[in-house]
mmCIF file of C-alpha atoms and ligand atoms in Angstrom:
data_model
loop_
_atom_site.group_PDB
_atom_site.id
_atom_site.type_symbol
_atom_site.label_atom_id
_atom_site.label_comp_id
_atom_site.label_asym_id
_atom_site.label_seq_id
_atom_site.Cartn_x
_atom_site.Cartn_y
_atom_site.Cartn_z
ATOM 1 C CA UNK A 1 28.935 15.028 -31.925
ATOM 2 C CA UNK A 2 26.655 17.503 -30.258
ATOM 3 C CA UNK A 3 27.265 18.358 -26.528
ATOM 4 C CA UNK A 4 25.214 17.142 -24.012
ATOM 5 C CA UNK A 5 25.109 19.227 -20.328
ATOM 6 C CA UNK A 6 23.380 18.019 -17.546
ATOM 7 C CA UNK A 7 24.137 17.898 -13.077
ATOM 8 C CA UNK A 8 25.159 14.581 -11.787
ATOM 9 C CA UNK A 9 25.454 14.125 -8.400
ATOM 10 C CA UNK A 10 25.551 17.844 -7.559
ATOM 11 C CA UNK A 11 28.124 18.392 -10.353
ATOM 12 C CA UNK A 12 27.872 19.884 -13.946
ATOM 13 C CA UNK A 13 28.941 17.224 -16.695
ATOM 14 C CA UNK A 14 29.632 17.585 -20.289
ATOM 15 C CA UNK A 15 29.824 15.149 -22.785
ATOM 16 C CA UNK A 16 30.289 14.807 -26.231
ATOM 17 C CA UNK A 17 27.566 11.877 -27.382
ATOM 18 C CA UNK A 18 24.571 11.345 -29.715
ATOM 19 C CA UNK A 19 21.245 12.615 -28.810
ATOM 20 C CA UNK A 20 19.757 9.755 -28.983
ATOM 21 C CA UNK A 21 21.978 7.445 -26.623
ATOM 22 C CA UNK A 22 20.403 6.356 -23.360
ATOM 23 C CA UNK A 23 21.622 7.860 -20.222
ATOM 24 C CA UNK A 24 22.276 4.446 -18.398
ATOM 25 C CA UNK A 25 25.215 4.302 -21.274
ATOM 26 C CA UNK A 26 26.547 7.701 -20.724
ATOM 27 C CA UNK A 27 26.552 7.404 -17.023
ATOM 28 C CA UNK A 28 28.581 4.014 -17.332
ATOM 29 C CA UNK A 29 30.618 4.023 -20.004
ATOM 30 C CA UNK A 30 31.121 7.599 -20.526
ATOM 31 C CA UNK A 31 31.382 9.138 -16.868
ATOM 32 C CA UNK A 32 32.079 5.621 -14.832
ATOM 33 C CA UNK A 33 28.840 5.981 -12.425
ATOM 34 C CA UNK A 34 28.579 1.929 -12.195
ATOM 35 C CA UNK A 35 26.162 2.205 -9.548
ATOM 36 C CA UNK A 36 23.184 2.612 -12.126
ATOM 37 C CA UNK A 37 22.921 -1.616 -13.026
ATOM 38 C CA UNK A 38 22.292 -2.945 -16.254
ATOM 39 C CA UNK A 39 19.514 -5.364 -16.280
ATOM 40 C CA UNK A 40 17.305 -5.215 -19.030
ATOM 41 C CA UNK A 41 17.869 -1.829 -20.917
ATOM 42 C CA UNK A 42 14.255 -1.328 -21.753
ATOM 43 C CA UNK A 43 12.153 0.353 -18.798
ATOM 44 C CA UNK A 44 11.246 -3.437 -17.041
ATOM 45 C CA UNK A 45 13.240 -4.385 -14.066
ATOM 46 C CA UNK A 46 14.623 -0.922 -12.397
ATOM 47 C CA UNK A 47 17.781 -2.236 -11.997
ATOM 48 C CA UNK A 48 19.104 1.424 -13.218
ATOM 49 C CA UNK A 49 16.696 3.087 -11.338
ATOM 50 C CA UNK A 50 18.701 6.647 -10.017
ATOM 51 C CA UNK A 51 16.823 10.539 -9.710
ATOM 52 C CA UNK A 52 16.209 13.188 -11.848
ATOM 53 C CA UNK A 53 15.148 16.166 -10.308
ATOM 54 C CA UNK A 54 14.321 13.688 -7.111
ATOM 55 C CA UNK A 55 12.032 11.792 -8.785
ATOM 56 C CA UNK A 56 12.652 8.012 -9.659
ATOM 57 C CA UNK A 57 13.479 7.194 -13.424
ATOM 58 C CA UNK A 58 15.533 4.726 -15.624
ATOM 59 C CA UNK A 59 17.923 5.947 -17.106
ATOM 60 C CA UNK A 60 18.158 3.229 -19.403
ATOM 61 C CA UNK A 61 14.636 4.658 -21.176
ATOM 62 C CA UNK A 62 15.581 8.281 -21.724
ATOM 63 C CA UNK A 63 17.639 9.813 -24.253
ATOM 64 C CA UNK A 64 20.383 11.835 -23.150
ATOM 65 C CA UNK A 65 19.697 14.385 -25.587
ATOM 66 C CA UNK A 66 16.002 15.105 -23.125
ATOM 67 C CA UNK A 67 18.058 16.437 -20.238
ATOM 68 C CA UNK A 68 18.671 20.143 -20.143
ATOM 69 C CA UNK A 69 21.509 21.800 -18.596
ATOM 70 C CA UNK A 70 19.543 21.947 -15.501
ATOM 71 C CA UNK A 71 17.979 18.833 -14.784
ATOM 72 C CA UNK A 72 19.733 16.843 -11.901
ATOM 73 C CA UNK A 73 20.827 12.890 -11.975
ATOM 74 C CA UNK A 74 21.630 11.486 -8.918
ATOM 75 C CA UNK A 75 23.165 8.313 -8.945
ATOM 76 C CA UNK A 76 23.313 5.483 -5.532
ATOM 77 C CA UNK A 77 27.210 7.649 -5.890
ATOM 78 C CA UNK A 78 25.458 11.153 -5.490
ATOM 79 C CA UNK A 79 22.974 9.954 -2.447
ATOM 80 C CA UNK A 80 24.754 10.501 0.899
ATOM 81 C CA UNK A 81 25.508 14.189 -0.402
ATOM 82 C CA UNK A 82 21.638 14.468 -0.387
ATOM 83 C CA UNK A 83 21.414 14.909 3.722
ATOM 84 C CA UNK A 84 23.781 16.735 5.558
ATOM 85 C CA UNK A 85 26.819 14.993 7.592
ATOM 86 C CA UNK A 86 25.278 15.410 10.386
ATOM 87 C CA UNK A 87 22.518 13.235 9.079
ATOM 88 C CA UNK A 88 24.590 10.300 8.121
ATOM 89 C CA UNK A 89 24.963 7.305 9.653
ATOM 90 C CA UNK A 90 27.979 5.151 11.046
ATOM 91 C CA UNK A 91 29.494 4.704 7.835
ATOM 92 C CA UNK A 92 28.434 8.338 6.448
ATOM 93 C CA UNK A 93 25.442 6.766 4.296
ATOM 94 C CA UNK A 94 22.473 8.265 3.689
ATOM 95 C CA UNK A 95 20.084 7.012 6.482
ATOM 96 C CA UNK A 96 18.355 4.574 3.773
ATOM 97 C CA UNK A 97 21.587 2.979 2.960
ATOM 98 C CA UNK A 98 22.115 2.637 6.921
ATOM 99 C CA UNK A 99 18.802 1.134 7.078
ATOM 100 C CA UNK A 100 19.923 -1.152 4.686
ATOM 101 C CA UNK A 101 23.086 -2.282 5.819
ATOM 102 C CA UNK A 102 21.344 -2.892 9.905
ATOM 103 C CA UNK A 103 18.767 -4.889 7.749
ATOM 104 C CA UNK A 104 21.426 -6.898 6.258
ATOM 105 C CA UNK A 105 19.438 -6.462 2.760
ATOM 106 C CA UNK A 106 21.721 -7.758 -0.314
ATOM 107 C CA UNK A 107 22.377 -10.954 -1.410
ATOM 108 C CA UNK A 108 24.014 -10.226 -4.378
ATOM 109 C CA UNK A 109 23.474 -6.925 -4.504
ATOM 110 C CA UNK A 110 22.922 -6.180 -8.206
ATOM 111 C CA UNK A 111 19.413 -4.780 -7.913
ATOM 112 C CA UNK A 112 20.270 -3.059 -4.547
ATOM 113 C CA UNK A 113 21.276 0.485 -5.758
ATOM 114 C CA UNK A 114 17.838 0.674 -7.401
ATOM 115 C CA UNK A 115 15.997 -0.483 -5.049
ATOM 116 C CA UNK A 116 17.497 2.095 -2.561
ATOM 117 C CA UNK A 117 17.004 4.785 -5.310
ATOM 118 C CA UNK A 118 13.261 3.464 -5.224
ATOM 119 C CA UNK A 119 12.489 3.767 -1.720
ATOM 120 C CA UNK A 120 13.960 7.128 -1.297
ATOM 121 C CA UNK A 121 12.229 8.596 -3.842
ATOM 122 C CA UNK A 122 8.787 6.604 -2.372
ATOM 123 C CA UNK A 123 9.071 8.443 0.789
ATOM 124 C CA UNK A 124 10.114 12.042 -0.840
ATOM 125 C CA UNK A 125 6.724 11.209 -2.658
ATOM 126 C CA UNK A 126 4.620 10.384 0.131
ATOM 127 C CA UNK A 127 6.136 13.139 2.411
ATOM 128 C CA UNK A 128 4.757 15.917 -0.417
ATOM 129 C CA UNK A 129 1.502 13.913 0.024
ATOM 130 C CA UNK A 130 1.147 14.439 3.647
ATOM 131 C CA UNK A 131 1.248 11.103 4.371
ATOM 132 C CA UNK A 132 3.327 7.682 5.540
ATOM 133 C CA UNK A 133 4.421 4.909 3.407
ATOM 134 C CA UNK A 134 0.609 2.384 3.228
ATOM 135 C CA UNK A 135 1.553 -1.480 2.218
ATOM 136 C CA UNK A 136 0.232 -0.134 -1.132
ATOM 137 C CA UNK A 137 2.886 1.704 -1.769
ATOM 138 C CA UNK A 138 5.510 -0.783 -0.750
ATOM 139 C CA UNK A 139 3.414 -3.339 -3.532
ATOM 140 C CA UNK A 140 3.972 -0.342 -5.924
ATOM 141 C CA UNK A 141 7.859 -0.654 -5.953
ATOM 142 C CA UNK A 142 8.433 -2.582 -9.256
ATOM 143 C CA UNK A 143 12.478 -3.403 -8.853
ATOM 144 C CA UNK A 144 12.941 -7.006 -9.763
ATOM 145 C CA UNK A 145 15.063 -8.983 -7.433
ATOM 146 C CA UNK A 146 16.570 -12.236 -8.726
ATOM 147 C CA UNK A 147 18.099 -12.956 -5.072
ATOM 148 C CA UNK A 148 14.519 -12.481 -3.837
ATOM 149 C CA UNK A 149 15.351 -9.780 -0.756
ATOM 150 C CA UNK A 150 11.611 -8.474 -0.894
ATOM 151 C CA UNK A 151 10.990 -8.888 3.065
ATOM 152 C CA UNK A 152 13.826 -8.048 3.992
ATOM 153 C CA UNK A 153 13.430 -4.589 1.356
ATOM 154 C CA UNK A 154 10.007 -3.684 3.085
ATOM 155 C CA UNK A 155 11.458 -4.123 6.760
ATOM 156 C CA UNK A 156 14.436 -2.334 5.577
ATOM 157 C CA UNK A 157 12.111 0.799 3.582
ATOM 158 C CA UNK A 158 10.132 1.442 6.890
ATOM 159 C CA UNK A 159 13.069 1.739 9.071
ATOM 160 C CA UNK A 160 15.266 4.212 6.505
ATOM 161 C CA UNK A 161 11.426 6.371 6.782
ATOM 162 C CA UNK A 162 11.709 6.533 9.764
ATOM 163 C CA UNK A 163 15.634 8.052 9.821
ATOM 164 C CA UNK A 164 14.689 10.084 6.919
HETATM 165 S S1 FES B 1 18.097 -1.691 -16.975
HETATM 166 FE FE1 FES B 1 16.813 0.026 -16.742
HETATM 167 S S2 FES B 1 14.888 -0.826 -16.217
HETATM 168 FE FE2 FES B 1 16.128 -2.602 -16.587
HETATM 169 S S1 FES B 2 20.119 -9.049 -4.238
HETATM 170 FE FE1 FES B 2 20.523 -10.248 -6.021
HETATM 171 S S2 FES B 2 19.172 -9.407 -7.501
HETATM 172 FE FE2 FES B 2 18.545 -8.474 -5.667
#
């Protein structure tokens, strides 16, 4: 089977898998990363929704044979190594995840890592655009959750902006 190299969570991986198997899989059941959730495996409800190269994607939509040896996944795992210690909170979170715990987000938390993945790569977005996160943006945000959390998400997105 060919060899597939790519950076997760500020680490270089190798793994022996078909080109055409989707990265949710190989992150999973491959390497163990269970923070990525399975929901619907084609692209629709963000449940996987990690990084590459700090942008949003889902993994669950791209091949793993795309990534190059350079490109960069990071998982909900990878994100507190993203800001320095300094930076973290009480429980040595990223501040998003801090945000999230004050706002006492989850129900049952299945969509949760996405939706953090989301919001942190909505402000890294709007921050390179000069600019704050607008309701727009916040009605953007496509992550299904079943639990329905979305308040609480919103209240919970413009606090971590503000600690990011
Ligand atoms: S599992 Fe990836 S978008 Fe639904
Ligand atoms: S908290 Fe249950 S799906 Fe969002």
């Amino acid at each position: 089977m060919p060899e597939q190299t790519f950076i997760l969570n500020g680490e270089p991986v190798t793994v022996d898998v078909e080109d055409d198997v989707r990265v949710l899989w190989v992150l999973r059941d491959i390497l163990g990363v269970k923070g990525p959730k399975y929901g619907c495996g084609i692209n629709v409800c963000k449940a996987c929704t990690s990084h590459i190269n700090g942008k949003a994607f889902n993994p669950c939509a791209v091949p793993v044979g795309k990534l190059g040896a350079k490109d960069e996944i990071t998982t909900i795992e990878g994100l507190p190594g993203e800001v320095p210690e300094s930076e973290r909170g009480e429980h040595g979170l990223h501040p998003m995840q801090e945000s999230w715990l004050d706002n006492d987000v989850a129900q049952c938390g299945y969509c949760q890592p996405g939706q953090i993945m989301a919001a942190v790569a909505l402000v890294k977005k709007v921050r390179a655009e000069g600019r704050t996160i607008t309701d727009g943006d916040l009605d953007g945000i496509r992550n299904i959750c079943r639990c329905g959390t979305y308040t609480r998400i919103r209240e919970a997105i413009r606090e971590g902006e503000q600690r990011m």
